Amino acid sequence: MNTIGLVLSGGGARGIAHLGVLQGIEEIGIKPKVISGVSAGAVIGALYAAGYTPRQILGIAKNHSPTNIVTAVITAGGLFSPEILKGVLLEAIPQNSFESLKILLFVTATDIGNCSSITTSKGVLCDVLVGSAAIPALFDPVPYQHRLLVDGGVLNNFPVECLAGNCDKLIGSHVNKLLSSKSGPFSRLQVLERCFHLAIADKVLAQAKFCDILIEPQLPQYNMFEMKYAEEIFEIGYRCAMMQKESLLLLTK
């Protein structure tokens, strides 16, 4: 039987679709042997690797996330503190180590000082997770082993390469598919986000070719900074996975 690897992209609140994908592949009978995640995908991957179900993780996200992260930033009068996310993660995974997880996990972050992408699978967990999800200009960089970490998606928003040799087949869940849109006006944050994904689109496309199956929920109407549509986003991810049920079943043989 083939061993399965899973890569989870970044995407803010749209990352909730990863949970729907996980729910779908679980129902099909697939349990990944190894997970690679970045930003929101890293946080979700860690909680899943710690033994939480997709629905339990959805509950954690809804209970601890502000409805609108932008409002939280403005209210704080500055950058959003990564300590809030760290506290949630330490409560959920008190062992705070990669080694305590039930599934091998790789987390990708960006070292803003050395201008490089780093991938970690050993040692202290929560600081790396928070660093991987620290969106530049909204979150403070996170100190980690003489580095300053920011969102891993800046340099690698679909980290497939670290899974080479660790699994037989690879499933990718990517929640940032860009679609043409003439609707508007775009908010400043929407313009910033769209420009970011345009800048990295070619690299993501090249990395996606390494996936045996790519699950790519269509989520253009959802803001990456808002959690109020979490249930809808979960269901879209679930349906998208189940649409590929037959292909997913073939991976396990």
Tab-separated table of C-alpha atoms in Angstrom:
chain	number	residue	atom	x	y	z
A	1	MET	CA	0.000	0.000	0.000
A	2	ASN	CA	1.297	3.461	-0.880
A	3	THR	CA	2.247	5.892	1.881
A	4	ILE	CA	0.646	9.290	1.440
A	5	GLY	CA	2.133	12.742	1.949
A	6	LEU	CA	0.067	15.921	2.212
A	7	VAL	CA	1.126	19.504	1.506
A	8	LEU	CA	-0.982	22.400	2.829
A	9	SER	CA	-0.567	25.914	1.438
A	10	GLY	CA	-0.891	29.166	3.317
A	11	GLY	CA	-4.042	31.237	2.910
A	12	GLY	CA	-5.218	32.805	6.161
A	13	ALA	CA	-8.882	32.096	6.871
A	14	ARG	CA	-9.155	30.310	3.529
A	15	GLY	CA	-6.901	27.670	5.086
A	16	ILE	CA	-10.044	26.386	6.802
A	17	ALA	CA	-10.698	24.648	3.467
A	18	HIS	CA	-7.745	22.369	4.339
A	19	LEU	CA	-9.869	21.040	7.194
A	20	GLY	CA	-12.655	20.144	4.796
A	21	VAL	CA	-10.093	18.404	2.587
A	22	LEU	CA	-8.780	16.459	5.602
A	23	GLN	CA	-12.331	15.485	6.525
A	24	GLY	CA	-12.906	14.227	3.001
A	25	ILE	CA	-9.741	12.168	2.675
A	26	GLU	CA	-10.322	10.672	6.141
A	27	GLU	CA	-13.767	9.500	5.065
A	28	ILE	CA	-12.204	7.980	1.953
A	29	GLY	CA	-9.798	6.089	4.204
A	30	ILE	CA	-6.606	8.088	3.687
A	31	LYS	CA	-4.355	8.988	6.613
A	32	PRO	CA	-1.233	10.918	5.610
A	33	LYS	CA	2.105	9.574	6.838
A	34	VAL	CA	3.759	12.984	6.559
A	35	ILE	CA	2.524	16.587	6.270
A	36	SER	CA	4.233	19.713	4.983
A	37	GLY	CA	2.612	23.025	5.795
A	38	VAL	CA	3.190	26.746	5.612
A	39	SER	CA	1.442	29.579	7.444
A	40	ALA	CA	-2.216	28.604	8.062
A	41	GLY	CA	-1.465	25.207	6.520
A	42	ALA	CA	1.336	24.662	9.036
A	43	VAL	CA	-0.911	25.471	11.999
A	44	ILE	CA	-3.663	23.174	10.721
A	45	GLY	CA	-1.146	20.459	9.896
A	46	ALA	CA	0.331	20.626	13.404
A	47	LEU	CA	-3.026	20.363	15.147
A	48	TYR	CA	-4.023	17.452	12.914
A	49	ALA	CA	-0.658	15.748	13.499
A	50	ALA	CA	-1.223	16.188	17.247
A	51	GLY	CA	-4.373	14.063	16.999
A	52	TYR	CA	-7.190	16.604	16.656
A	53	THR	CA	-9.947	15.857	14.166
A	54	PRO	CA	-10.751	18.351	11.387
A	55	ARG	CA	-13.973	19.323	13.162
A	56	GLN	CA	-12.154	19.829	16.462
A	57	ILE	CA	-9.619	22.092	14.749
A	58	LEU	CA	-12.454	24.066	13.166
A	59	GLY	CA	-13.873	24.584	16.656
A	60	ILE	CA	-10.494	25.798	17.954
A	61	ALA	CA	-10.205	28.246	15.039
A	62	LYS	CA	-13.711	29.632	15.518
A	63	ASN	CA	-13.404	29.955	19.286
A	64	HIS	CA	-10.030	31.718	19.336
A	65	SER	CA	-9.951	33.841	16.194
A	66	PRO	CA	-11.305	37.395	15.953
A	67	THR	CA	-14.074	37.745	13.397
A	68	ASN	CA	-11.966	40.251	11.534
A	69	ILE	CA	-8.223	40.177	12.151
A	70	VAL	CA	-7.827	43.634	10.600
A	71	THR	CA	-10.081	45.089	13.308
A	72	ALA	CA	-7.898	43.432	15.942
A	73	VAL	CA	-4.808	45.031	14.458
A	74	ILE	CA	-6.348	48.506	14.408
A	75	THR	CA	-7.743	48.126	17.925
A	76	ALA	CA	-4.324	47.138	19.245
A	77	GLY	CA	-2.871	50.308	17.764
A	78	GLY	CA	-0.078	48.404	16.018
A	79	LEU	CA	1.002	45.019	14.799
A	80	PHE	CA	-1.023	42.008	15.896
A	81	SER	CA	0.822	40.134	18.641
A	82	PRO	CA	1.927	36.606	17.710
A	83	GLU	CA	1.680	35.761	21.427
A	84	ILE	CA	-2.083	35.309	21.046
A	85	LEU	CA	-1.653	32.520	18.501
A	86	LYS	CA	1.209	31.036	20.513
A	87	GLY	CA	-1.008	30.834	23.587
A	88	VAL	CA	-3.703	28.976	21.660
A	89	LEU	CA	-1.152	26.530	20.272
A	90	LEU	CA	0.486	25.885	23.647
A	91	GLU	CA	-2.916	25.156	25.133
A	92	ALA	CA	-3.683	22.710	22.318
A	93	ILE	CA	-0.194	21.128	22.098
A	94	PRO	CA	1.373	21.590	25.569
A	95	GLN	CA	4.308	19.261	24.757
A	96	ASN	CA	5.445	21.966	22.304
A	97	SER	CA	7.676	19.725	20.216
A	98	PHE	CA	7.702	18.225	16.746
A	99	GLU	CA	8.675	14.900	18.313
A	100	SER	CA	5.417	14.776	20.316
A	101	LEU	CA	3.293	14.741	17.155
A	102	LYS	CA	1.693	11.555	15.857
A	103	ILE	CA	2.459	12.379	12.216
A	104	LEU	CA	5.791	13.616	10.830
A	105	LEU	CA	5.431	17.356	10.172
A	106	PHE	CA	7.553	19.816	8.188
A	107	VAL	CA	6.951	23.551	8.763
A	108	THR	CA	8.270	26.215	6.402
A	109	ALA	CA	8.924	29.812	7.469
A	110	THR	CA	10.863	32.782	6.098
A	111	ASP	CA	14.011	34.049	7.820
A	112	ILE	CA	13.559	37.757	7.127
A	113	GLY	CA	17.080	38.593	8.315
A	114	ASN	CA	18.910	36.122	6.077
A	115	CYS	CA	16.365	36.426	3.238
A	116	SER	CA	15.921	32.665	3.103
A	117	SER	CA	13.292	29.961	3.443
A	118	ILE	CA	13.756	27.479	6.294
A	119	THR	CA	11.999	24.159	6.883
A	120	THR	CA	11.939	22.513	10.297
A	121	SER	CA	10.763	19.099	11.542
A	122	LYS	CA	12.501	18.802	14.922
A	123	GLY	CA	12.655	20.636	18.219
A	124	VAL	CA	10.431	23.373	19.642
A	125	LEU	CA	7.172	23.556	17.718
A	126	CYS	CA	5.027	26.573	18.561
A	127	ASP	CA	7.544	29.352	17.870
A	128	VAL	CA	8.133	27.942	14.390
A	129	LEU	CA	4.389	27.661	13.734
A	130	VAL	CA	3.732	31.223	14.829
A	131	GLY	CA	6.659	32.465	12.739
A	132	SER	CA	5.406	30.584	9.697
A	133	ALA	CA	2.034	32.343	10.058
A	134	ALA	CA	3.345	35.851	10.857
A	135	ILE	CA	2.001	37.876	7.918
A	136	PRO	CA	4.448	40.728	7.152
A	137	ALA	CA	3.210	44.238	8.008
A	138	LEU	CA	0.444	42.802	10.202
A	139	PHE	CA	2.373	40.621	12.663
A	140	ASP	CA	5.613	41.110	14.535
A	141	PRO	CA	8.446	38.850	13.313
A	142	VAL	CA	8.999	35.907	15.666
A	143	PRO	CA	12.435	35.314	17.240
A	144	TYR	CA	13.642	31.722	16.825
A	145	GLN	CA	17.211	30.423	17.256
A	146	HIS	CA	18.879	33.757	16.412
A	147	ARG	CA	16.518	34.207	13.454
A	148	LEU	CA	13.512	36.448	12.838
A	149	LEU	CA	10.692	34.494	11.227
A	150	VAL	CA	7.808	35.751	9.115
A	151	ASP	CA	5.201	34.054	6.947
A	152	GLY	CA	6.728	31.110	5.090
A	153	GLY	CA	4.558	31.858	2.081
A	154	VAL	CA	6.716	34.872	1.224
A	155	LEU	CA	9.279	32.547	-0.375
A	156	ASN	CA	7.541	29.161	-0.460
A	157	ASN	CA	3.760	28.973	-0.263
A	158	PHE	CA	3.502	25.341	-1.391
A	159	PRO	CA	6.437	23.449	0.199
A	160	VAL	CA	6.485	20.093	-1.601
A	161	GLU	CA	10.242	19.554	-1.889
A	162	CYS	CA	10.752	18.501	1.739
A	163	LEU	CA	8.431	15.519	1.190
A	164	ALA	CA	10.638	13.940	-1.480
A	165	GLY	CA	11.644	10.493	-0.260
A	166	ASN	CA	9.214	10.613	2.683
A	167	CYS	CA	6.145	9.232	0.894
A	168	ASP	CA	5.098	7.295	-2.201
A	169	LYS	CA	2.257	9.560	-3.324
A	170	LEU	CA	1.561	13.231	-2.710
A	171	ILE	CA	-1.729	15.078	-2.242
A	172	GLY	CA	-1.674	18.874	-2.440
A	173	SER	CA	-4.283	21.201	-0.955
A	174	HIS	CA	-3.933	24.732	-2.327
A	175	VAL	CA	-6.433	27.399	-1.266
A	176	ASN	CA	-5.183	30.475	-3.146
A	177	LYS	CA	-6.145	29.798	-6.758
A	178	LEU	CA	-6.219	33.138	-8.575
A	179	LEU	CA	-9.197	33.861	-10.790
A	180	SER	CA	-9.702	36.844	-13.072
A	181	SER	CA	-12.069	39.374	-11.567
A	182	LYS	CA	-13.480	42.634	-12.864
A	183	SER	CA	-15.461	43.258	-9.705
A	184	GLY	CA	-14.395	45.991	-7.384
A	185	PRO	CA	-13.345	48.159	-5.848
A	186	PHE	CA	-10.696	46.119	-4.011
A	187	SER	CA	-9.733	47.141	-0.505
A	188	ARG	CA	-6.078	47.947	0.173
A	189	LEU	CA	-5.584	44.594	1.864
A	190	GLN	CA	-7.240	42.784	-1.052
A	191	VAL	CA	-4.919	44.555	-3.485
A	192	LEU	CA	-1.905	43.649	-1.322
A	193	GLU	CA	-2.984	40.027	-1.070
A	194	ARG	CA	-3.730	39.723	-4.783
A	195	CYS	CA	-0.352	41.206	-5.720
A	196	PHE	CA	1.377	38.793	-3.357
A	197	HIS	CA	-0.270	35.761	-4.941
A	198	LEU	CA	0.433	37.042	-8.441
A	199	ALA	CA	4.106	37.359	-7.517
A	200	ILE	CA	4.366	33.746	-6.324
A	201	ALA	CA	1.903	32.122	-8.765
A	202	ASP	CA	4.530	30.743	-11.166
A	203	LYS	CA	6.488	29.050	-8.372
A	204	VAL	CA	3.338	27.532	-6.875
A	205	LEU	CA	2.317	26.228	-10.305
A	206	ALA	CA	5.715	24.579	-10.768
A	207	GLN	CA	5.563	22.983	-7.316
A	208	ALA	CA	2.000	21.748	-7.833
A	209	LYS	CA	3.219	19.554	-10.707
A	210	PHE	CA	4.899	17.301	-8.129
A	211	CYS	CA	1.512	16.409	-6.630
A	212	ASP	CA	-0.175	13.197	-7.723
A	213	ILE	CA	-3.494	14.829	-6.867
A	214	LEU	CA	-4.049	18.577	-6.470
A	215	ILE	CA	-7.139	19.706	-4.567
A	216	GLU	CA	-7.770	23.366	-5.220
A	217	PRO	CA	-10.988	24.795	-3.723
A	218	GLN	CA	-12.388	27.869	-5.475
A	219	LEU	CA	-12.488	30.584	-2.804
A	220	PRO	CA	-12.146	33.986	-4.507
A	221	GLN	CA	-15.077	35.525	-2.635
A	222	TYR	CA	-13.583	34.863	0.808
A	223	ASN	CA	-11.249	37.295	2.549
A	224	MET	CA	-8.150	35.670	4.017
A	225	PHE	CA	-8.535	37.842	7.142
A	226	GLU	CA	-12.113	36.920	8.139
A	227	MET	CA	-13.334	33.832	10.007
A	228	LYS	CA	-17.087	34.443	9.867
A	229	TYR	CA	-17.495	32.154	6.840
A	230	ALA	CA	-15.485	29.290	8.350
A	231	GLU	CA	-18.289	26.719	8.038
A	232	GLU	CA	-18.845	27.580	4.363
A	233	ILE	CA	-15.125	27.385	3.601
A	234	PHE	CA	-14.883	24.016	5.387
A	235	GLU	CA	-17.727	22.614	3.272
A	236	ILE	CA	-16.179	23.868	0.026
A	237	GLY	CA	-12.922	22.117	0.889
A	238	TYR	CA	-14.801	18.937	1.773
A	239	ARG	CA	-16.815	18.905	-1.443
A	240	CYS	CA	-13.701	19.612	-3.495
A	241	ALA	CA	-11.956	16.582	-1.970
A	242	MET	CA	-14.952	14.313	-2.468
A	243	MET	CA	-15.155	15.307	-6.133
A	244	GLN	CA	-11.817	13.510	-6.533
A	245	LYS	CA	-12.812	10.456	-4.494
A	246	GLU	CA	-12.099	7.893	-7.196
A	247	SER	CA	-8.649	9.312	-7.958
A	248	LEU	CA	-7.840	9.489	-4.242
A	249	LEU	CA	-8.843	5.853	-3.736
A	250	LEU	CA	-6.447	4.813	-6.493
A	251	LEU	CA	-3.546	6.436	-4.614
A	252	THR	CA	-3.845	3.966	-1.750
A	253	LYS	CA	-3.450	0.841	-3.885
